[in-house]
Amino acid sequence: QCLLSGSWQSDTGCRMVVSVLDKHSSFSGSYLPGPVTSDSKILTSPLEGSQQDVGLVAQPIFSFTVRWQLTVRAQMTTFLGQCYVGTNGEESLHALWLLREAADSPTEDWKATR
């Protein structure tokens, strides 16, 4: 069974810590982009999300949003993916992400999403 609670690290060095899932399969935690440097603009940021009920499916779909704690610009990223259990029993997360930063006007809207 795949459970998101705990610590995770991506191939690029990003770190995520997820709290215990509540009875509605919701969770919160923190996210730190990596690799961690001395750059003061990179701060640990809160995340909130939800996961499919593991009682229904062993390799659940999940989503979460990170509200970046940046000193320069307002940004949020949403991740959507699935948790897999390999043949060796090791859990891995596969996800896509969409980042949005605040635009100064509707004419700037086109470049605000990556």
PDB file of C-alpha atoms in Angstrom:
ATOM      1  CA  GLN A   1       0.000   0.000   0.000  1.00  0.00           C
ATOM      2  CA  CYS A   2       1.142   3.496  -0.807  1.00  0.00           C
ATOM      3  CA  LEU A   3       0.874   6.093   1.939  1.00  0.00           C
ATOM      4  CA  LEU A   4       2.006   9.669   1.378  1.00  0.00           C
ATOM      5  CA  SER A   5       2.692  10.463   5.028  1.00  0.00           C
ATOM      6  CA  GLY A   6       6.382  10.848   5.767  1.00  0.00           C
ATOM      7  CA  SER A   7       9.389  12.376   4.020  1.00  0.00           C
ATOM      8  CA  TRP A   8      10.007  12.320   0.283  1.00  0.00           C
ATOM      9  CA  GLN A   9      12.874  13.530  -1.909  1.00  0.00           C
ATOM     10  CA  SER A  10      12.749  14.054  -5.670  1.00  0.00           C
ATOM     11  CA  ASP A  11      15.390  13.220  -8.256  1.00  0.00           C
ATOM     12  CA  THR A  12      16.253  16.946  -8.323  1.00  0.00           C
ATOM     13  CA  GLY A  13      16.693  17.229  -4.544  1.00  0.00           C
ATOM     14  CA  CYS A  14      13.335  18.792  -3.637  1.00  0.00           C
ATOM     15  CA  ARG A  15      12.093  17.665  -0.236  1.00  0.00           C
ATOM     16  CA  MET A  16       8.517  17.188   0.935  1.00  0.00           C
ATOM     17  CA  VAL A  17       7.254  16.252   4.381  1.00  0.00           C
ATOM     18  CA  VAL A  18       3.631  15.086   4.584  1.00  0.00           C
ATOM     19  CA  SER A  19       1.640  14.837   7.795  1.00  0.00           C
ATOM     20  CA  VAL A  20      -0.519  11.857   8.593  1.00  0.00           C
ATOM     21  CA  LEU A  21      -3.581  11.619   6.383  1.00  0.00           C
ATOM     22  CA  ASP A  22      -6.814  12.432   8.165  1.00  0.00           C
ATOM     23  CA  LYS A  23     -10.006  10.353   7.923  1.00  0.00           C
ATOM     24  CA  HIS A  24     -10.933  12.192   4.688  1.00  0.00           C
ATOM     25  CA  SER A  25      -7.511  11.387   3.126  1.00  0.00           C
ATOM     26  CA  SER A  26      -6.455  15.045   3.351  1.00  0.00           C
ATOM     27  CA  PHE A  27      -2.974  16.065   4.417  1.00  0.00           C
ATOM     28  CA  SER A  28      -0.725  19.048   4.984  1.00  0.00           C
ATOM     29  CA  GLY A  29       3.000  19.464   5.233  1.00  0.00           C
ATOM     30  CA  SER A  30       5.950  21.410   3.909  1.00  0.00           C
ATOM     31  CA  TYR A  31       7.944  21.601   0.685  1.00  0.00           C
ATOM     32  CA  LEU A  32      11.492  22.807   0.087  1.00  0.00           C
ATOM     33  CA  PRO A  33      12.867  23.132  -3.442  1.00  0.00           C
ATOM     34  CA  GLY A  34      16.328  21.720  -3.938  1.00  0.00           C
ATOM     35  CA  PRO A  35      19.128  21.551  -3.894  1.00  0.00           C
ATOM     36  CA  VAL A  36      19.032  23.682  -0.776  1.00  0.00           C
ATOM     37  CA  THR A  37      21.390  26.627  -1.079  1.00  0.00           C
ATOM     38  CA  SER A  38      22.179  29.710   0.921  1.00  0.00           C
ATOM     39  CA  ASP A  39      19.740  31.667  -1.274  1.00  0.00           C
ATOM     40  CA  SER A  40      17.479  33.558   1.132  1.00  0.00           C
ATOM     41  CA  LYS A  41      14.670  33.627  -1.477  1.00  0.00           C
ATOM     42  CA  ILE A  42      14.122  29.865  -1.054  1.00  0.00           C
ATOM     43  CA  LEU A  43      12.032  29.122   2.028  1.00  0.00           C
ATOM     44  CA  THR A  44      10.196  26.066   3.267  1.00  0.00           C
ATOM     45  CA  SER A  45       6.629  26.449   1.992  1.00  0.00           C
ATOM     46  CA  PRO A  46       3.351  24.962   3.242  1.00  0.00           C
ATOM     47  CA  LEU A  47       1.455  22.384   1.218  1.00  0.00           C
ATOM     48  CA  GLU A  48      -2.064  20.976   1.390  1.00  0.00           C
ATOM     49  CA  GLY A  49      -3.550  18.084  -0.518  1.00  0.00           C
ATOM     50  CA  SER A  50      -5.546  14.901  -0.678  1.00  0.00           C
ATOM     51  CA  GLN A  51      -5.087  11.281  -1.702  1.00  0.00           C
ATOM     52  CA  GLN A  52      -7.495   8.590  -2.847  1.00  0.00           C
ATOM     53  CA  ASP A  53      -8.670   6.251  -0.135  1.00  0.00           C
ATOM     54  CA  VAL A  54      -6.031   3.488   0.067  1.00  0.00           C
ATOM     55  CA  GLY A  55      -8.813   1.115   1.096  1.00  0.00           C
ATOM     56  CA  LEU A  56     -10.165   1.435  -2.458  1.00  0.00           C
ATOM     57  CA  VAL A  57      -6.921   1.352  -4.438  1.00  0.00           C
ATOM     58  CA  ALA A  58      -3.403   0.305  -3.377  1.00  0.00           C
ATOM     59  CA  GLN A  59      -1.610   2.788  -5.678  1.00  0.00           C
ATOM     60  CA  PRO A  60      -3.631   5.979  -5.141  1.00  0.00           C
ATOM     61  CA  ILE A  61      -3.874   9.206  -7.096  1.00  0.00           C
ATOM     62  CA  PHE A  62      -2.977  12.350  -5.143  1.00  0.00           C
ATOM     63  CA  SER A  63      -2.859  16.115  -5.548  1.00  0.00           C
ATOM     64  CA  PHE A  64      -1.402  18.934  -3.500  1.00  0.00           C
ATOM     65  CA  THR A  65      -0.772  22.648  -3.733  1.00  0.00           C
ATOM     66  CA  VAL A  66       2.321  24.474  -2.516  1.00  0.00           C
ATOM     67  CA  ARG A  67       1.932  28.136  -1.474  1.00  0.00           C
ATOM     68  CA  TRP A  68       5.472  29.382  -2.055  1.00  0.00           C
ATOM     69  CA  GLN A  69       6.931  31.521   0.696  1.00  0.00           C
ATOM     70  CA  LEU A  70       9.001  33.759  -1.555  1.00  0.00           C
ATOM     71  CA  THR A  71      10.412  37.182  -0.843  1.00  0.00           C
ATOM     72  CA  VAL A  72      10.048  38.376  -4.450  1.00  0.00           C
ATOM     73  CA  ARG A  73       6.729  37.295  -6.049  1.00  0.00           C
ATOM     74  CA  ALA A  74       3.494  35.438  -5.253  1.00  0.00           C
ATOM     75  CA  GLN A  75       3.491  31.899  -6.673  1.00  0.00           C
ATOM     76  CA  MET A  76       1.606  28.625  -6.231  1.00  0.00           C
ATOM     77  CA  THR A  77       2.233  25.179  -7.720  1.00  0.00           C
ATOM     78  CA  THR A  78      -0.220  22.319  -8.015  1.00  0.00           C
ATOM     79  CA  PHE A  79       1.025  18.740  -8.303  1.00  0.00           C
ATOM     80  CA  LEU A  80      -1.082  15.819  -9.586  1.00  0.00           C
ATOM     81  CA  GLY A  81       0.163  12.274  -9.658  1.00  0.00           C
ATOM     82  CA  GLN A  82       0.052   8.717  -8.469  1.00  0.00           C
ATOM     83  CA  CYS A  83       1.892   6.738  -5.810  1.00  0.00           C
ATOM     84  CA  TYR A  84       3.317   3.409  -7.007  1.00  0.00           C
ATOM     85  CA  VAL A  85       4.652   0.407  -5.127  1.00  0.00           C
ATOM     86  CA  GLY A  86       7.482  -1.350  -6.969  1.00  0.00           C
ATOM     87  CA  THR A  87       8.133  -5.092  -7.014  1.00  0.00           C
ATOM     88  CA  ASN A  88      10.695  -4.531  -4.223  1.00  0.00           C
ATOM     89  CA  GLY A  89       8.007  -2.843  -2.064  1.00  0.00           C
ATOM     90  CA  GLU A  90       9.516   0.623  -2.453  1.00  0.00           C
ATOM     91  CA  GLU A  91       7.070   3.502  -2.879  1.00  0.00           C
ATOM     92  CA  SER A  92       7.594   6.166  -5.542  1.00  0.00           C
ATOM     93  CA  LEU A  93       5.616   9.241  -6.563  1.00  0.00           C
ATOM     94  CA  HIS A  94       5.096  10.205 -10.198  1.00  0.00           C
ATOM     95  CA  ALA A  95       3.606  13.658 -10.712  1.00  0.00           C
ATOM     96  CA  LEU A  96       3.110  16.569 -13.085  1.00  0.00           C
ATOM     97  CA  TRP A  97       3.081  20.152 -11.872  1.00  0.00           C
ATOM     98  CA  LEU A  98       1.701  23.520 -12.927  1.00  0.00           C
ATOM     99  CA  LEU A  99       3.191  26.740 -11.531  1.00  0.00           C
ATOM    100  CA  ARG A 100       1.305  30.033 -11.486  1.00  0.00           C
ATOM    101  CA  GLU A 101       2.711  33.379 -10.468  1.00  0.00           C
ATOM    102  CA  ALA A 102       0.801  36.605  -9.936  1.00  0.00           C
ATOM    103  CA  ALA A 103       0.391  38.717 -13.071  1.00  0.00           C
ATOM    104  CA  ASP A 104       0.376  42.502 -12.908  1.00  0.00           C
ATOM    105  CA  SER A 105      -2.479  42.801 -15.434  1.00  0.00           C
ATOM    106  CA  PRO A 106      -4.644  40.723 -17.805  1.00  0.00           C
ATOM    107  CA  THR A 107      -2.229  41.483 -20.633  1.00  0.00           C
ATOM    108  CA  GLU A 108       0.520  39.738 -18.607  1.00  0.00           C
ATOM    109  CA  ASP A 109      -1.688  36.689 -17.960  1.00  0.00           C
ATOM    110  CA  TRP A 110      -0.281  34.654 -20.871  1.00  0.00           C
ATOM    111  CA  LYS A 111       3.161  34.344 -19.283  1.00  0.00           C
ATOM    112  CA  ALA A 112       2.070  33.713 -15.691  1.00  0.00           C
ATOM    113  CA  THR A 113       1.604  29.924 -15.952  1.00  0.00           C
ATOM    114  CA  ARG A 114       4.323  27.314 -16.560  1.00  0.00           C
TER     115      ARG A 114
END
